[in-house]
Amino acid sequence: GQNIDQPTEMTATEGAIVQINCTYQTSGFNGLFWYQQHAGEAPTFLSYNVLDGLEEKGRFSSFLSRSKGYSYLLLKELQMKDSASYLCARGGDFNKFYFGSGTKLNVKP
Amino acid sequence: SQTIHQWPATLVQPVGSPLSLECTVEGTSNPNLYWYRQAAGRGLQLLFYSVGIGQISSEVPQNLSASRPQDRQFILSSKKLLLSDSGFYLCAWEGFQGGEAFFGQGTRLTVV
């Protein structure tokens, strides 16, 4: 497989900040993607990192370190609607995307 | 703008029956297309990808096949379904701005 690892489940409080980590196999790397998936629905694209550093998009930010094979998704000012699974995906050879198993985030009031 | 259509949304099929799931993309030409399967509570498993008409690459050996008869059409098929084929099937195409994949609504297949 592609050895994409992320925590299975996390819980955080409304209004707080949460960081979801992802590690991946570095060979043949072609970009790191984060998706949000609500139960029973298709994943929706959140962010894309191809260079090292932080990409910010409103309440969501994503960080990448290519040498370490590491990324994280940072969610600020958590809202109840942020309760979902967050999928880390790695772009590979020949435009293939490989997904981790996802992190289920539970936001509590 | 580009859109992706996938149908049906839900399907219940008996073991041994055939399968045909269709996916079409509008508003773009020569997209890279993908079929994924997601078992309950699990991540997405890449099944097939296609970079052009008639060009199909399989990621894992299985009871399924894929075809791309037209530029914007991608079909997932099986001659005889197994219980283990149950899952959430997602079609996706690769966008151009950031290389990200955009997903169809998915088909929830239950083999009984």
PDB file of C-alpha atoms in Angstrom:
ATOM      1  CA  GLY A   1       0.000   0.000   0.000  1.00  0.00           C
ATOM      2  CA  GLN A   2       0.906   3.635   0.283  1.00  0.00           C
ATOM      3  CA  ASN A   3       1.372   3.649   4.070  1.00  0.00           C
ATOM      4  CA  ILE A   4      -0.833   6.666   4.693  1.00  0.00           C
ATOM      5  CA  ASP A   5      -1.477   6.904   8.415  1.00  0.00           C
ATOM      6  CA  GLN A   6      -3.811   9.175  10.332  1.00  0.00           C
ATOM      7  CA  PRO A   7      -5.585   8.808  13.678  1.00  0.00           C
ATOM      8  CA  THR A   8      -8.845   6.908  13.611  1.00  0.00           C
ATOM      9  CA  GLU A   9     -10.883   9.273  15.721  1.00  0.00           C
ATOM     10  CA  MET A  10     -10.578  12.601  17.561  1.00  0.00           C
ATOM     11  CA  THR A  11     -12.873  14.651  19.768  1.00  0.00           C
ATOM     12  CA  ALA A  12     -12.783  18.416  20.243  1.00  0.00           C
ATOM     13  CA  THR A  13     -14.954  21.164  21.670  1.00  0.00           C
ATOM     14  CA  GLU A  14     -16.902  23.752  19.707  1.00  0.00           C
ATOM     15  CA  GLY A  15     -14.831  26.925  19.267  1.00  0.00           C
ATOM     16  CA  ALA A  16     -11.524  25.129  19.850  1.00  0.00           C
ATOM     17  CA  ILE A  17      -8.649  24.303  17.488  1.00  0.00           C
ATOM     18  CA  VAL A  18      -7.835  20.768  16.371  1.00  0.00           C
ATOM     19  CA  GLN A  19      -4.894  19.386  14.403  1.00  0.00           C
ATOM     20  CA  ILE A  20      -5.213  16.169  12.406  1.00  0.00           C
ATOM     21  CA  ASN A  21      -1.891  14.580  11.466  1.00  0.00           C
ATOM     22  CA  CYS A  22      -1.051  12.449   8.466  1.00  0.00           C
ATOM     23  CA  THR A  23       2.130  10.593   7.553  1.00  0.00           C
ATOM     24  CA  TYR A  24       2.771   9.013   4.181  1.00  0.00           C
ATOM     25  CA  GLN A  25       5.287   7.144   2.086  1.00  0.00           C
ATOM     26  CA  THR A  26       7.500   9.714   0.365  1.00  0.00           C
ATOM     27  CA  SER A  27       8.523   7.844  -2.797  1.00  0.00           C
ATOM     28  CA  GLY A  28       6.719   8.963  -5.955  1.00  0.00           C
ATOM     29  CA  PHE A  29       5.068  11.830  -4.101  1.00  0.00           C
ATOM     30  CA  ASN A  30       2.873  14.110  -6.188  1.00  0.00           C
ATOM     31  CA  GLY A  31       0.978  16.358  -3.806  1.00  0.00           C
ATOM     32  CA  LEU A  32      -0.916  15.987  -0.518  1.00  0.00           C
ATOM     33  CA  PHE A  33      -4.674  16.520  -0.364  1.00  0.00           C
ATOM     34  CA  TRP A  34      -7.225  16.830   2.412  1.00  0.00           C
ATOM     35  CA  TYR A  35     -10.897  15.984   1.983  1.00  0.00           C
ATOM     36  CA  GLN A  36     -13.920  16.264   4.249  1.00  0.00           C
ATOM     37  CA  GLN A  37     -16.539  13.523   4.195  1.00  0.00           C
ATOM     38  CA  HIS A  38     -19.840  13.655   6.050  1.00  0.00           C
ATOM     39  CA  ALA A  39     -21.476  10.328   6.800  1.00  0.00           C
ATOM     40  CA  GLY A  40     -23.096   8.804   3.728  1.00  0.00           C
ATOM     41  CA  GLU A  41     -21.801  11.480   1.398  1.00  0.00           C
ATOM     42  CA  ALA A  42     -18.979  11.796  -1.129  1.00  0.00           C
ATOM     43  CA  PRO A  43     -15.722  13.468  -0.057  1.00  0.00           C
ATOM     44  CA  THR A  44     -15.314  17.163  -0.786  1.00  0.00           C
ATOM     45  CA  PHE A  45     -11.967  18.770  -1.494  1.00  0.00           C
ATOM     46  CA  LEU A  46     -10.484  20.979   1.234  1.00  0.00           C
ATOM     47  CA  SER A  47      -6.846  21.683   0.462  1.00  0.00           C
ATOM     48  CA  TYR A  48      -3.793  20.790  -1.584  1.00  0.00           C
ATOM     49  CA  ASN A  49      -0.087  21.086  -0.724  1.00  0.00           C
ATOM     50  CA  VAL A  50       2.709  20.368  -3.149  1.00  0.00           C
ATOM     51  CA  LEU A  51       5.436  22.530  -1.577  1.00  0.00           C
ATOM     52  CA  ASP A  52       6.584  22.670   2.037  1.00  0.00           C
ATOM     53  CA  GLY A  53       4.800  25.064   4.321  1.00  0.00           C
ATOM     54  CA  LEU A  54       1.390  26.198   5.406  1.00  0.00           C
ATOM     55  CA  GLU A  55      -1.602  26.841   3.142  1.00  0.00           C
ATOM     56  CA  GLU A  56      -4.422  28.796   4.761  1.00  0.00           C
ATOM     57  CA  LYS A  57      -8.046  28.807   3.638  1.00  0.00           C
ATOM     58  CA  GLY A  58     -10.302  30.546   6.088  1.00  0.00           C
ATOM     59  CA  ARG A  59     -10.760  28.408   9.200  1.00  0.00           C
ATOM     60  CA  PHE A  60      -8.825  25.528   7.618  1.00  0.00           C
ATOM     61  CA  SER A  61      -5.054  25.351   7.120  1.00  0.00           C
ATOM     62  CA  SER A  62      -2.872  22.545   5.855  1.00  0.00           C
ATOM     63  CA  PHE A  63       0.848  22.026   6.389  1.00  0.00           C
ATOM     64  CA  LEU A  64       3.326  19.886   4.491  1.00  0.00           C
ATOM     65  CA  SER A  65       6.880  18.679   5.123  1.00  0.00           C
ATOM     66  CA  ARG A  66       7.993  16.614   2.145  1.00  0.00           C
ATOM     67  CA  SER A  67      11.262  15.464   3.693  1.00  0.00           C
ATOM     68  CA  LYS A  68       9.421  14.074   6.716  1.00  0.00           C
ATOM     69  CA  GLY A  69       6.462  12.657   4.798  1.00  0.00           C
ATOM     70  CA  TYR A  70       4.182  14.585   7.135  1.00  0.00           C
ATOM     71  CA  SER A  71       1.132  16.805   6.828  1.00  0.00           C
ATOM     72  CA  TYR A  72      -1.502  18.179   9.137  1.00  0.00           C
ATOM     73  CA  LEU A  73      -4.895  19.784   8.776  1.00  0.00           C
ATOM     74  CA  LEU A  74      -5.652  22.534  11.265  1.00  0.00           C
ATOM     75  CA  LEU A  75      -9.250  23.484  11.965  1.00  0.00           C
ATOM     76  CA  LYS A  76      -9.872  26.682  13.921  1.00  0.00           C
ATOM     77  CA  GLU A  77     -13.018  27.989  15.632  1.00  0.00           C
ATOM     78  CA  LEU A  78     -14.615  24.575  15.422  1.00  0.00           C
ATOM     79  CA  GLN A  79     -18.293  24.413  14.611  1.00  0.00           C
ATOM     80  CA  MET A  80     -20.714  21.530  15.119  1.00  0.00           C
ATOM     81  CA  LYS A  81     -20.980  21.145  11.343  1.00  0.00           C
ATOM     82  CA  ASP A  82     -17.258  20.300  11.238  1.00  0.00           C
ATOM     83  CA  SER A  83     -18.097  16.877  12.674  1.00  0.00           C
ATOM     84  CA  ALA A  84     -17.087  14.605   9.806  1.00  0.00           C
ATOM     85  CA  SER A  85     -14.318  12.333   8.626  1.00  0.00           C
ATOM     86  CA  TYR A  86     -11.194  13.984   7.281  1.00  0.00           C
ATOM     87  CA  LEU A  87      -9.290  12.068   4.645  1.00  0.00           C
ATOM     88  CA  CYS A  88      -5.636  12.548   3.877  1.00  0.00           C
ATOM     89  CA  ALA A  89      -4.731  11.632   0.296  1.00  0.00           C
ATOM     90  CA  ARG A  90      -1.436  11.410  -1.479  1.00  0.00           C
ATOM     91  CA  GLY A  91      -0.943  11.983  -5.161  1.00  0.00           C
ATOM     92  CA  GLY A  92       1.245   9.325  -6.735  1.00  0.00           C
ATOM     93  CA  ASP A  93       2.627   8.198 -10.053  1.00  0.00           C
ATOM     94  CA  PHE A  94       0.432   8.526 -13.144  1.00  0.00           C
ATOM     95  CA  ASN A  95      -2.045  10.876 -11.462  1.00  0.00           C
ATOM     96  CA  LYS A  96      -3.273   8.265  -9.005  1.00  0.00           C
ATOM     97  CA  PHE A  97      -4.675   9.364  -5.649  1.00  0.00           C
ATOM     98  CA  TYR A  98      -4.255   7.202  -2.555  1.00  0.00           C
ATOM     99  CA  PHE A  99      -6.336   7.806   0.548  1.00  0.00           C
ATOM    100  CA  GLY A 100      -5.795   7.142   4.216  1.00  0.00           C
ATOM    101  CA  SER A 101      -8.564   5.531   6.261  1.00  0.00           C
ATOM    102  CA  GLY A 102      -9.747   8.898   7.514  1.00  0.00           C
ATOM    103  CA  THR A 103     -10.000  10.577  10.903  1.00  0.00           C
ATOM    104  CA  LYS A 104     -13.470  10.836  12.378  1.00  0.00           C
ATOM    105  CA  LEU A 105     -13.772  14.187  14.157  1.00  0.00           C
ATOM    106  CA  ASN A 106     -16.446  14.581  16.809  1.00  0.00           C
ATOM    107  CA  VAL A 107     -17.181  18.196  17.766  1.00  0.00           C
ATOM    108  CA  LYS A 108     -18.942  18.550  21.119  1.00  0.00           C
ATOM    109  CA  PRO A 109     -20.784  21.608  22.449  1.00  0.00           C
TER     110      PRO A 109
ATOM    111  CA  SER B   1     -18.198  24.720 -14.950  1.00  0.00           C
ATOM    112  CA  GLN B   2     -17.344  21.075 -14.629  1.00  0.00           C
ATOM    113  CA  THR B   3     -19.777  18.583 -13.099  1.00  0.00           C
ATOM    114  CA  ILE B   4     -19.675  14.868 -12.512  1.00  0.00           C
ATOM    115  CA  HIS B   5     -22.725  12.627 -12.542  1.00  0.00           C
ATOM    116  CA  GLN B   6     -22.895   9.163 -11.081  1.00  0.00           C
ATOM    117  CA  TRP B   7     -25.862   6.826 -10.918  1.00  0.00           C
ATOM    118  CA  PRO B   8     -27.708   5.151  -9.424  1.00  0.00           C
ATOM    119  CA  ALA B   9     -27.387   6.522  -5.893  1.00  0.00           C
ATOM    120  CA  THR B  10     -28.480   3.281  -4.255  1.00  0.00           C
ATOM    121  CA  LEU B  11     -28.532  -0.273  -5.561  1.00  0.00           C
ATOM    122  CA  VAL B  12     -29.442  -3.630  -4.060  1.00  0.00           C
ATOM    123  CA  GLN B  13     -28.412  -6.628  -6.131  1.00  0.00           C
ATOM    124  CA  PRO B  14     -28.472 -10.403  -5.519  1.00  0.00           C
ATOM    125  CA  VAL B  15     -25.291 -12.434  -5.440  1.00  0.00           C
ATOM    126  CA  GLY B  16     -24.349 -13.619  -8.922  1.00  0.00           C
ATOM    127  CA  SER B  17     -26.130 -10.822 -10.748  1.00  0.00           C
ATOM    128  CA  PRO B  18     -24.312  -8.415 -13.113  1.00  0.00           C
ATOM    129  CA  LEU B  19     -23.437  -4.817 -12.305  1.00  0.00           C
ATOM    130  CA  SER B  20     -23.079  -1.654 -14.324  1.00  0.00           C
ATOM    131  CA  LEU B  21     -22.398   1.716 -12.725  1.00  0.00           C
ATOM    132  CA  GLU B  22     -22.040   4.754 -14.942  1.00  0.00           C
ATOM    133  CA  CYS B  23     -20.185   8.004 -14.442  1.00  0.00           C
ATOM    134  CA  THR B  24     -20.096  10.982 -16.784  1.00  0.00           C
ATOM    135  CA  VAL B  25     -18.242  14.274 -16.600  1.00  0.00           C
ATOM    136  CA  GLU B  26     -19.395  17.522 -18.185  1.00  0.00           C
ATOM    137  CA  GLY B  27     -17.573  20.736 -18.924  1.00  0.00           C
ATOM    138  CA  THR B  28     -14.127  19.307 -19.527  1.00  0.00           C
ATOM    139  CA  SER B  29     -12.291  17.223 -22.075  1.00  0.00           C
ATOM    140  CA  ASN B  30      -9.862  14.331 -21.691  1.00  0.00           C
ATOM    141  CA  PRO B  31     -10.162  14.147 -17.892  1.00  0.00           C
ATOM    142  CA  ASN B  32      -8.369  11.559 -15.789  1.00  0.00           C
ATOM    143  CA  LEU B  33     -11.106   9.390 -14.284  1.00  0.00           C
ATOM    144  CA  TYR B  34     -11.110   7.123 -11.240  1.00  0.00           C
ATOM    145  CA  TRP B  35     -13.259   4.498  -9.529  1.00  0.00           C
ATOM    146  CA  TYR B  36     -12.929   4.100  -5.762  1.00  0.00           C
ATOM    147  CA  ARG B  37     -14.651   1.809  -3.283  1.00  0.00           C
ATOM    148  CA  GLN B  38     -15.198   2.600   0.382  1.00  0.00           C
ATOM    149  CA  ALA B  39     -16.198  -0.152   2.781  1.00  0.00           C
ATOM    150  CA  ALA B  40     -18.220   0.894   5.838  1.00  0.00           C
ATOM    151  CA  GLY B  41     -16.057   2.955   8.214  1.00  0.00           C
ATOM    152  CA  ARG B  42     -12.996   2.585   6.027  1.00  0.00           C
ATOM    153  CA  GLY B  43     -10.912   4.698   3.681  1.00  0.00           C
ATOM    154  CA  LEU B  44     -11.158   4.908  -0.102  1.00  0.00           C
ATOM    155  CA  GLN B  45      -9.568   2.126  -2.115  1.00  0.00           C
ATOM    156  CA  LEU B  46      -8.514   2.982  -5.668  1.00  0.00           C
ATOM    157  CA  LEU B  47      -9.958   0.385  -8.043  1.00  0.00           C
ATOM    158  CA  PHE B  48      -9.347   1.731 -11.562  1.00  0.00           C
ATOM    159  CA  TYR B  49      -8.054   4.825 -13.239  1.00  0.00           C
ATOM    160  CA  SER B  50      -8.130   5.989 -16.843  1.00  0.00           C
ATOM    161  CA  VAL B  51      -6.149   8.662 -18.654  1.00  0.00           C
ATOM    162  CA  GLY B  52      -8.048   8.364 -21.939  1.00  0.00           C
ATOM    163  CA  ILE B  53     -10.569   6.462 -24.065  1.00  0.00           C
ATOM    164  CA  GLY B  54      -9.987   2.725 -23.863  1.00  0.00           C
ATOM    165  CA  GLN B  55      -7.117   3.166 -21.398  1.00  0.00           C
ATOM    166  CA  ILE B  56      -7.825   1.416 -18.093  1.00  0.00           C
ATOM    167  CA  SER B  57      -5.407   0.581 -15.304  1.00  0.00           C
ATOM    168  CA  SER B  58      -6.412  -1.717 -12.472  1.00  0.00           C
ATOM    169  CA  GLU B  59      -5.029  -1.234  -9.002  1.00  0.00           C
ATOM    170  CA  VAL B  60      -6.150  -4.447  -7.321  1.00  0.00           C
ATOM    171  CA  PRO B  61      -7.230  -7.856  -8.636  1.00  0.00           C
ATOM    172  CA  GLN B  62     -10.941  -8.290  -8.084  1.00  0.00           C
ATOM    173  CA  ASN B  63     -14.310  -9.260  -9.416  1.00  0.00           C
ATOM    174  CA  LEU B  64     -14.790  -5.935 -11.185  1.00  0.00           C
ATOM    175  CA  SER B  65     -13.823  -4.362 -14.497  1.00  0.00           C
ATOM    176  CA  ALA B  66     -13.942  -0.861 -15.927  1.00  0.00           C
ATOM    177  CA  SER B  67     -14.355   0.609 -19.383  1.00  0.00           C
ATOM    178  CA  ARG B  68     -14.115   4.047 -20.943  1.00  0.00           C
ATOM    179  CA  PRO B  69     -16.049   3.984 -24.198  1.00  0.00           C
ATOM    180  CA  GLN B  70     -16.144   7.775 -24.527  1.00  0.00           C
ATOM    181  CA  ASP B  71     -13.933  10.611 -23.349  1.00  0.00           C
ATOM    182  CA  ARG B  72     -16.224  11.645 -20.512  1.00  0.00           C
ATOM    183  CA  GLN B  73     -17.810   8.307 -19.639  1.00  0.00           C
ATOM    184  CA  PHE B  74     -16.445   5.751 -17.189  1.00  0.00           C
ATOM    185  CA  ILE B  75     -18.250   2.496 -16.437  1.00  0.00           C
ATOM    186  CA  LEU B  76     -17.708   0.014 -13.613  1.00  0.00           C
ATOM    187  CA  SER B  77     -18.960  -3.512 -14.260  1.00  0.00           C
ATOM    188  CA  SER B  78     -19.138  -7.014 -12.913  1.00  0.00           C
ATOM    189  CA  LYS B  79     -20.406 -10.201 -14.522  1.00  0.00           C
ATOM    190  CA  LYS B  80     -21.268 -11.864 -11.207  1.00  0.00           C
ATOM    191  CA  LEU B  81     -21.455  -9.940  -7.957  1.00  0.00           C
ATOM    192  CA  LEU B  82     -20.093 -11.309  -4.696  1.00  0.00           C
ATOM    193  CA  LEU B  83     -21.200 -10.391  -1.180  1.00  0.00           C
ATOM    194  CA  SER B  84     -17.787  -8.768  -0.676  1.00  0.00           C
ATOM    195  CA  ASP B  85     -18.532  -6.318  -3.519  1.00  0.00           C
ATOM    196  CA  SER B  86     -20.882  -4.389  -1.227  1.00  0.00           C
ATOM    197  CA  GLY B  87     -19.692  -0.867  -0.514  1.00  0.00           C
ATOM    198  CA  PHE B  88     -19.830   2.781  -1.448  1.00  0.00           C
ATOM    199  CA  TYR B  89     -18.536   3.295  -4.992  1.00  0.00           C
ATOM    200  CA  LEU B  90     -17.230   6.693  -5.967  1.00  0.00           C
ATOM    201  CA  CYS B  91     -16.281   8.035  -9.365  1.00  0.00           C
ATOM    202  CA  ALA B  92     -13.875  10.953  -9.512  1.00  0.00           C
ATOM    203  CA  TRP B  93     -12.151  13.158 -12.039  1.00  0.00           C
ATOM    204  CA  GLU B  94      -8.960  15.116 -11.705  1.00  0.00           C
ATOM    205  CA  GLY B  95      -9.230  18.865 -11.813  1.00  0.00           C
ATOM    206  CA  PHE B  96      -6.669  21.091 -13.440  1.00  0.00           C
ATOM    207  CA  GLN B  97      -6.143  23.923 -10.982  1.00  0.00           C
ATOM    208  CA  GLY B  98      -4.558  22.045  -8.135  1.00  0.00           C
ATOM    209  CA  GLY B  99      -4.572  18.474  -9.341  1.00  0.00           C
ATOM    210  CA  GLU B 100      -7.257  17.575  -6.834  1.00  0.00           C
ATOM    211  CA  ALA B 101      -9.921  14.946  -7.482  1.00  0.00           C
ATOM    212  CA  PHE B 102     -13.619  15.816  -7.531  1.00  0.00           C
ATOM    213  CA  PHE B 103     -16.112  13.127  -6.630  1.00  0.00           C
ATOM    214  CA  GLY B 104     -19.524  12.121  -7.857  1.00  0.00           C
ATOM    215  CA  GLN B 105     -22.337  11.567  -5.367  1.00  0.00           C
ATOM    216  CA  GLY B 106     -21.460   7.889  -4.996  1.00  0.00           C
ATOM    217  CA  THR B 107     -23.426   4.654  -5.364  1.00  0.00           C
ATOM    218  CA  ARG B 108     -24.199   2.617  -2.288  1.00  0.00           C
ATOM    219  CA  LEU B 109     -24.229  -1.013  -3.443  1.00  0.00           C
ATOM    220  CA  THR B 110     -25.586  -3.773  -1.245  1.00  0.00           C
ATOM    221  CA  VAL B 111     -25.177  -7.322  -2.480  1.00  0.00           C
ATOM    222  CA  VAL B 112     -27.633  -9.696  -0.822  1.00  0.00           C
TER     223      VAL B 112
END
